[in-house]
Tab-separated table of C-alpha atoms in Angstrom:
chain	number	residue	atom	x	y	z
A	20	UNK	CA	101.678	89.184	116.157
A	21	UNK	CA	100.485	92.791	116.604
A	22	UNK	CA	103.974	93.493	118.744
A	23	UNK	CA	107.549	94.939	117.867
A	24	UNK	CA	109.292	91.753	116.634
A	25	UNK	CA	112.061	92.159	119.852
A	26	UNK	CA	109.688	91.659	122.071
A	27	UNK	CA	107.911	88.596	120.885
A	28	UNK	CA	111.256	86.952	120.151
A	29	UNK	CA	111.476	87.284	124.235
A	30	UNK	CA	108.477	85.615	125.106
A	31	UNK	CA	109.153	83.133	122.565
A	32	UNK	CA	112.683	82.414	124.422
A	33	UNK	CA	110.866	82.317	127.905
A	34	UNK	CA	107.373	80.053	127.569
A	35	UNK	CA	108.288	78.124	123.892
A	36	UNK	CA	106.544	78.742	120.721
A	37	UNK	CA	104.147	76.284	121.628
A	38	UNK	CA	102.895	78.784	124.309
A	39	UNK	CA	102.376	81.795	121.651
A	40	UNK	CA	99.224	82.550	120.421
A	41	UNK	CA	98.174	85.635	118.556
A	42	UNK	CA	94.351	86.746	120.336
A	43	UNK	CA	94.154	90.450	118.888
A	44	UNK	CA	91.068	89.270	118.161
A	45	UNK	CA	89.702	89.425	121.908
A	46	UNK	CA	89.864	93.476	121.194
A	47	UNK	CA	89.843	94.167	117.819
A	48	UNK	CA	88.696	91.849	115.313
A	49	UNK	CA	85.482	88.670	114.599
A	50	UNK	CA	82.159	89.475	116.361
A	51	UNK	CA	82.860	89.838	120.069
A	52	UNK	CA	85.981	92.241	120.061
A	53	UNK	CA	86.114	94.002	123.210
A	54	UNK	CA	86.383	97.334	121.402
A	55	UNK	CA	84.135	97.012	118.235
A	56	UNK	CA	81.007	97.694	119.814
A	57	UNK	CA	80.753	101.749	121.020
A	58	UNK	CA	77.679	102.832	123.724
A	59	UNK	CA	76.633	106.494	123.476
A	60	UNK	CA	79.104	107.697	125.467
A	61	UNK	CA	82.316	106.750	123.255
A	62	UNK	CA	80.226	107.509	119.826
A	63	UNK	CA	79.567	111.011	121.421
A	64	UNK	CA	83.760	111.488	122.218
A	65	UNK	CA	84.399	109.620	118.414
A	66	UNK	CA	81.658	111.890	116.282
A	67	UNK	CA	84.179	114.884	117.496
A	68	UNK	CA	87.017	113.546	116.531
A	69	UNK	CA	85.740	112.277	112.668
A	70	UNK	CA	84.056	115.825	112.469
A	71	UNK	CA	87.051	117.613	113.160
A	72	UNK	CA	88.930	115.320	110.221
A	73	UNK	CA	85.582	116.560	107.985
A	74	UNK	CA	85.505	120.132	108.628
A	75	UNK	CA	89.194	120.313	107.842
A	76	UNK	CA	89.421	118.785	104.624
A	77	UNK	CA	86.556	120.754	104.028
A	78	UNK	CA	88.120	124.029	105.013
A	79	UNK	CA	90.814	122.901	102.349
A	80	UNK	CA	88.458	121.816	99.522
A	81	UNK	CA	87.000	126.032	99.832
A	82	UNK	CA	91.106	127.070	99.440
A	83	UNK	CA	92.100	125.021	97.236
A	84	UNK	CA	93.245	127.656	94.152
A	85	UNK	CA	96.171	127.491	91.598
A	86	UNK	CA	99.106	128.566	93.466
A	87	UNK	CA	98.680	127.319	97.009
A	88	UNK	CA	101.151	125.284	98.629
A	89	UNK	CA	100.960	122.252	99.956
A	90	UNK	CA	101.694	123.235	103.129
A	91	UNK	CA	98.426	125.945	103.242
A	92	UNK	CA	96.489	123.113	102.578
A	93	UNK	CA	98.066	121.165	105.533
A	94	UNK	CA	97.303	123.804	108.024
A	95	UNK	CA	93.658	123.255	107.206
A	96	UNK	CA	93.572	119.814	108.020
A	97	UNK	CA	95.576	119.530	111.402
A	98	UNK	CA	93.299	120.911	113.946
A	99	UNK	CA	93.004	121.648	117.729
A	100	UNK	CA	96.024	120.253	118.952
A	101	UNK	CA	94.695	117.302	118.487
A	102	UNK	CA	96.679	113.678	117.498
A	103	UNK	CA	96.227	112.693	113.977
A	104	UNK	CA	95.934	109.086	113.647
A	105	UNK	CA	97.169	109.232	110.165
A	106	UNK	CA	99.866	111.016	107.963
A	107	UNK	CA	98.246	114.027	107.074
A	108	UNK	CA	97.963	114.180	103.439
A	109	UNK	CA	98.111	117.459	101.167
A	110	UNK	CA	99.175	116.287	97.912
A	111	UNK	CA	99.172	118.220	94.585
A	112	UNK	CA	100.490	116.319	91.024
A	113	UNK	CA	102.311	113.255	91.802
A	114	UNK	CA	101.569	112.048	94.971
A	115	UNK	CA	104.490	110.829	97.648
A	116	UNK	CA	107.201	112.352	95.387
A	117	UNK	CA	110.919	111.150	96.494
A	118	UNK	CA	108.964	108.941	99.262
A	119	UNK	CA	107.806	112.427	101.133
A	120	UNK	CA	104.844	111.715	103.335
A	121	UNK	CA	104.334	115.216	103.957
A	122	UNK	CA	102.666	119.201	102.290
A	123	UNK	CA	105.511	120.103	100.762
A	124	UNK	CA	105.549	124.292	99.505
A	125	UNK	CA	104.569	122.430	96.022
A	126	UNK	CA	102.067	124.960	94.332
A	127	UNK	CA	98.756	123.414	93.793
A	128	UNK	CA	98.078	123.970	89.598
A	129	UNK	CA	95.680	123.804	86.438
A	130	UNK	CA	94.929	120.094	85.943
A	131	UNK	CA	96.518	118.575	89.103
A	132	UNK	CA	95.200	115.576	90.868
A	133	UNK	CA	94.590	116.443	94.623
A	134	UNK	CA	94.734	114.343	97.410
A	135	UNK	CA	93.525	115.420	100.907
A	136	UNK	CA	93.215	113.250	104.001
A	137	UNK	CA	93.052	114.211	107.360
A	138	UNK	CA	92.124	111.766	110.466
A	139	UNK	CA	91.507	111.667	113.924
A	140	UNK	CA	90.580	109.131	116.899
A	141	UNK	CA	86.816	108.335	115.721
A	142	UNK	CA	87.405	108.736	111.863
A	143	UNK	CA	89.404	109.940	109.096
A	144	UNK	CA	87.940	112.058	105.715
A	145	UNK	CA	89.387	112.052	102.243
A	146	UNK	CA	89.057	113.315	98.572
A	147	UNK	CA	90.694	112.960	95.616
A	148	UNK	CA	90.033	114.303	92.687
A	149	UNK	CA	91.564	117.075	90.026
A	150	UNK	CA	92.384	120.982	90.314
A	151	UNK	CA	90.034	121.914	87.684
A	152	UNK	CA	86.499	123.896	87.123
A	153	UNK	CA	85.214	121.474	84.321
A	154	UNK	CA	86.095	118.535	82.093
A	155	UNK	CA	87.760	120.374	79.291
A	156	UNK	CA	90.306	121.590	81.703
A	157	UNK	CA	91.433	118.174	82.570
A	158	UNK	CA	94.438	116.437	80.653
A	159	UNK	CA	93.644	115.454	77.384
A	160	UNK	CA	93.888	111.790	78.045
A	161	UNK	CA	91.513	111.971	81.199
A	162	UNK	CA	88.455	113.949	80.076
A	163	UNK	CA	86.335	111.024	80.680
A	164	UNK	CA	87.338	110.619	84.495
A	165	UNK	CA	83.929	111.343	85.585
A	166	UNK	CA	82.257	108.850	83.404
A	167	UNK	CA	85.173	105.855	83.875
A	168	UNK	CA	85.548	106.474	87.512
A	169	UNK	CA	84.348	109.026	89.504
A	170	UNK	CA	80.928	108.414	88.940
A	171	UNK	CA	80.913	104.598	88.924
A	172	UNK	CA	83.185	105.202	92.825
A	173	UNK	CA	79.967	107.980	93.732
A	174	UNK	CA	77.587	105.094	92.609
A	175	UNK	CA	79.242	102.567	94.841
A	176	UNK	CA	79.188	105.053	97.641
A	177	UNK	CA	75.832	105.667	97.424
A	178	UNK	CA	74.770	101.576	97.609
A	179	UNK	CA	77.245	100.920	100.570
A	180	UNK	CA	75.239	104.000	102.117
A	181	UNK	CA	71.719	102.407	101.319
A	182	UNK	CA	72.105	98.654	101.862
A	183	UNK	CA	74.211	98.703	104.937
A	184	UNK	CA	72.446	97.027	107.500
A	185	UNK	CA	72.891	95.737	111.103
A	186	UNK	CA	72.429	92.403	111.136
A	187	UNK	CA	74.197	91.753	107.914
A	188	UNK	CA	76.987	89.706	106.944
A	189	UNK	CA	80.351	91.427	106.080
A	190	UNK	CA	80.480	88.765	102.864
A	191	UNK	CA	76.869	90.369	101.605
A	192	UNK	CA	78.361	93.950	101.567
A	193	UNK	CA	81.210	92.978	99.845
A	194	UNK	CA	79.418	91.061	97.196
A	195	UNK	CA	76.955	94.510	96.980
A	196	UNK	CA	80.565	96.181	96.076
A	197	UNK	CA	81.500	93.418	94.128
A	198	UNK	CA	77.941	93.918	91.500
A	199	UNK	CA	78.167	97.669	91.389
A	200	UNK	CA	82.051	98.078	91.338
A	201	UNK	CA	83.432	95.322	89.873
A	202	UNK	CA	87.278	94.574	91.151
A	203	UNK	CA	88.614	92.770	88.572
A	204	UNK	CA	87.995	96.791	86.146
A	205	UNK	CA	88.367	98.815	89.282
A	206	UNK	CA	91.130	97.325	91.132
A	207	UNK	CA	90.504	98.378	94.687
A	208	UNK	CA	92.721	96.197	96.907
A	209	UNK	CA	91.675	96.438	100.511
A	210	UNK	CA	88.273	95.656	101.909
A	211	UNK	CA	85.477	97.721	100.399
A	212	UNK	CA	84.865	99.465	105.004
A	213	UNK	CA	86.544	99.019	107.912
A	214	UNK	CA	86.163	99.213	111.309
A	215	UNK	CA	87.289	102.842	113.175
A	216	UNK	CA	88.264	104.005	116.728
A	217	UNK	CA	90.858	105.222	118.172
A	218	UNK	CA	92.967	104.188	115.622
A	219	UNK	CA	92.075	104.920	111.781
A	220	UNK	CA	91.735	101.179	110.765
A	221	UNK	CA	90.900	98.583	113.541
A	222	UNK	CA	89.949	95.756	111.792
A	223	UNK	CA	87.270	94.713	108.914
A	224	UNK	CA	84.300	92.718	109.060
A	225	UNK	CA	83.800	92.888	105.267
A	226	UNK	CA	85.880	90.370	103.301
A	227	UNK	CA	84.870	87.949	100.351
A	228	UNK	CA	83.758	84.894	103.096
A	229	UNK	CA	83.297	87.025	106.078
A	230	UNK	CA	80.413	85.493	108.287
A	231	UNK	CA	80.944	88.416	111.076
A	232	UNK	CA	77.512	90.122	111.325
A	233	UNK	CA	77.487	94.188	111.049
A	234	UNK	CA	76.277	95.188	115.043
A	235	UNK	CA	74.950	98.615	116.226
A	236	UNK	CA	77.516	100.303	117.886
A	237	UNK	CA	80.125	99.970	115.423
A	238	UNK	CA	81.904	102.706	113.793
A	239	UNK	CA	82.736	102.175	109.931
A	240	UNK	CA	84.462	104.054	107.131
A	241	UNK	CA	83.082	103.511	103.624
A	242	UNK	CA	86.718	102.879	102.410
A	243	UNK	CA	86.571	102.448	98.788
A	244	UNK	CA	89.732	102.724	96.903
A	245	UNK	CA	89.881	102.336	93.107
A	246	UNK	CA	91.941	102.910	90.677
A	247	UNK	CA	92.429	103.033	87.126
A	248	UNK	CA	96.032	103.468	85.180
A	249	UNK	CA	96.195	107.074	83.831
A	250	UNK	CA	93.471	108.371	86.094
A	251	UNK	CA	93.913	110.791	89.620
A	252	UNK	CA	92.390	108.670	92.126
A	253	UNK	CA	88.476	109.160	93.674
A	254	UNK	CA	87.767	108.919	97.050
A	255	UNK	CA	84.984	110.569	99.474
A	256	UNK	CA	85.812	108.460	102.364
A	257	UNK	CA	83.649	108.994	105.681
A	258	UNK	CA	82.171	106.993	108.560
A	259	UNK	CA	78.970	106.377	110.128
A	260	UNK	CA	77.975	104.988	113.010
A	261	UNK	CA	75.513	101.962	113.396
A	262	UNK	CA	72.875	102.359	115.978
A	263	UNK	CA	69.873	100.445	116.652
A	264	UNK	CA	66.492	102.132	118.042
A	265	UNK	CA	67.489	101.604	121.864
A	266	UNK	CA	71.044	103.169	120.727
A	267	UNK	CA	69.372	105.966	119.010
A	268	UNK	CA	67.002	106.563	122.325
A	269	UNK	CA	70.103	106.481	124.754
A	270	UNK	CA	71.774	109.313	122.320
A	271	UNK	CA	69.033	111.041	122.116
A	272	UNK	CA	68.352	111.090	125.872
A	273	UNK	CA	71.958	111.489	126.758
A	274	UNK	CA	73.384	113.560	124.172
A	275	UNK	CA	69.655	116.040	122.815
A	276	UNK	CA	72.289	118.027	120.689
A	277	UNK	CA	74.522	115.397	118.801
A	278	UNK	CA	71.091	113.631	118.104
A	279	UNK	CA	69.925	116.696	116.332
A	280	UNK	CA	73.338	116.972	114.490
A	281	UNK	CA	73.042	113.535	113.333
A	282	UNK	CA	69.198	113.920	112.475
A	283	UNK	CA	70.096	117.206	110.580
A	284	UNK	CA	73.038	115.005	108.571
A	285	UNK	CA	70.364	112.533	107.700
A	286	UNK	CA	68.073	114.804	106.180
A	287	UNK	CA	70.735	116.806	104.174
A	288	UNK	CA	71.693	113.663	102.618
A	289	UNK	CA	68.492	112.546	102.136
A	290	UNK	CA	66.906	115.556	100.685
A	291	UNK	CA	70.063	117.010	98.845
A	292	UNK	CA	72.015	114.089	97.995
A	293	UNK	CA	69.182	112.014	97.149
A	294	UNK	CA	70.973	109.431	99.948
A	295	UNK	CA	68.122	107.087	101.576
A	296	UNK	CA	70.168	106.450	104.455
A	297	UNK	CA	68.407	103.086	106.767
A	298	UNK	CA	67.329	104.658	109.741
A	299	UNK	CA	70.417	103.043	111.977
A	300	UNK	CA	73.060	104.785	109.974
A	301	UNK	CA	74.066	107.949	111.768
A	302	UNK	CA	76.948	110.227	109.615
A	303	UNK	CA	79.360	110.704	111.664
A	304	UNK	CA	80.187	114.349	109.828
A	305	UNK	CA	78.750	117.245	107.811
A	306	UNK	CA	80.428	115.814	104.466
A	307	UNK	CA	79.626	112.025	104.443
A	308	UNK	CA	78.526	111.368	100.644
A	309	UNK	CA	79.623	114.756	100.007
A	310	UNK	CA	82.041	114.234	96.760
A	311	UNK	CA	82.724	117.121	94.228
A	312	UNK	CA	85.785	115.966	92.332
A	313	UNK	CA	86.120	118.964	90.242
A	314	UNK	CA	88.004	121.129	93.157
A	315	UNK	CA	87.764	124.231	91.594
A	316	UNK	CA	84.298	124.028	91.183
A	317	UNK	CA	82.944	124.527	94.864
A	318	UNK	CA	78.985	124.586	93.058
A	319	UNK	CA	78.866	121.040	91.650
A	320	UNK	CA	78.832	117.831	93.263
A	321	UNK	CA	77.520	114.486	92.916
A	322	UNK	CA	74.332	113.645	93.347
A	323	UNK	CA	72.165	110.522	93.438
A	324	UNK	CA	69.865	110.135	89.758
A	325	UNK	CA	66.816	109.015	89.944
């Protein structure tokens, strides 16, 4: 039950157990949950609040430098007065130290794994990568990050991007995952995209046997989390928005200048990232694919090869 535990045990003393039934689902979760399905209205109020989780953990990426704290960092990513729907994450060397949550005035330096997430209602952003300008820099043990795992994460990014369809089963994009980032060597736990809104992680339609079909109007984070033991962690999580041609006309119509933005996003990854985005995935930020896990080094990033 998606309740405190006091307060089911109440209802369970009043109507019987036999009474209870858990129907989250009516908002959240299968193919017909109330709040899974966004008009252009509520992807217009949502793109704000996953561009304002982008543009501060990109305002962070261009400070990160040896010697900043923690908390520097932090500033970056809380923005606007706004509510976070996540812990706000600033994290230089090991990451949760002494179960802290929080920036800390750690000093960010040489060869650190970094951790940045920010998120608000609409969509969170993260990266992860290491405090360094190139490969020799990084720990002795770990010069090969890019090869064993950045690169193969960047390479899954890039085919959730391209074969994400509406219409689609949730088990078919998993399986796509499955081929190009293999679990059993990767060892990502949770489901390879989510569902966003309000909160950072409504529910997923993409699971090993899920039948729910991918719809336009849904908001989802490409939510990839692997990891390897003795490697910093990868991630260049985003979200886009699906949208089908009558959803892109009512945008369009309703909203001229967000349908530029997301028209301008599309061609940037296209023509820079070498990202062949289907034509019903709008980015739902400036840094969606955007991944350059060398943090020092704010003039290389991944690409797509040919």
């Amino acid at each position: 039950f998606d309740l405190p535990g006091y307060l089911v045990d109440a209802l369970r003393s009043i109507v019987g157990n036999q009474y209870m039934e858990n129907c989250c689902d009516l908002f959240i979760g299968g193919e017909n949950g109330a709040r899974i399905i966004n008009n252009a209205n509520e992807i217009a109020h949502y793109e704000y609040g996953s561009a304002l989780a982008s543009d501060g953990v990109f305002d962070a990426l261009n400070r990160i430098r040896e010697g900043i704290t923690e908390l520097e960092l932090g500033n970056c990513l809380n923005r606007d007065g706004q509510r976070n729907s996540v812990v706000t994450v600033a994290a230089a060397g090991q990451r949760f130290k002494n179960a802290n949550l929080y920036p800390t005035e750690n000093r960010v330096k040489l060869g650190d794994p970094i951790s940045l997430t920010a998120g608000y209602k609409g969509g969170l952003s993260s990266r992860a990568g290491y405090a360094v300008e190139k490969e020799e820099q990084l720990p002795e043990q770990e010069k090969d990050y890019i090869k064993c795992l950045a690169g193969p994460y960047f390479a899954a990014v890039v085919t959730w991007l391209e074969q994400i369809r509406i219409g689609m089963e949730g088990r078919e994009l998993y399986q796509k995952m499955e081929k190009v980032l293999p679990k059993e060597r990767y060892h990502w736990e949770l489901n390879p995209g989510h569902l966003a809104g309000d909160e950072e992680w409504m529910s997923s339609p993409i699971s090993p046997s899920s039948k729910d079909t991918l719809k336009s109007g849904m908001l989802l984070q490409i939510d990839i989390i692997p990891g390897i033991q003795g490697y910093a962690g990868a991630s260049c999580e985003s979200g886009v928005a699906l949208a089908d041609a009558d959803l892109r006309k009512q945008i369009c119509r309703e909203y001229p200048n967000l349908y530029e933005v997301f028209m301008k996003r599309r061609n940037y990854m296209r023509n820079t990232l070498n990202i062949n985005l289907p034509e019903e995935v709008l980015p739902m930020n400036d840094t969606v694919a955007y991944y350059r896990p060398f943090f020092l080094n704010r003039g290389l990033a991944f690409v797509k090869g040919e």
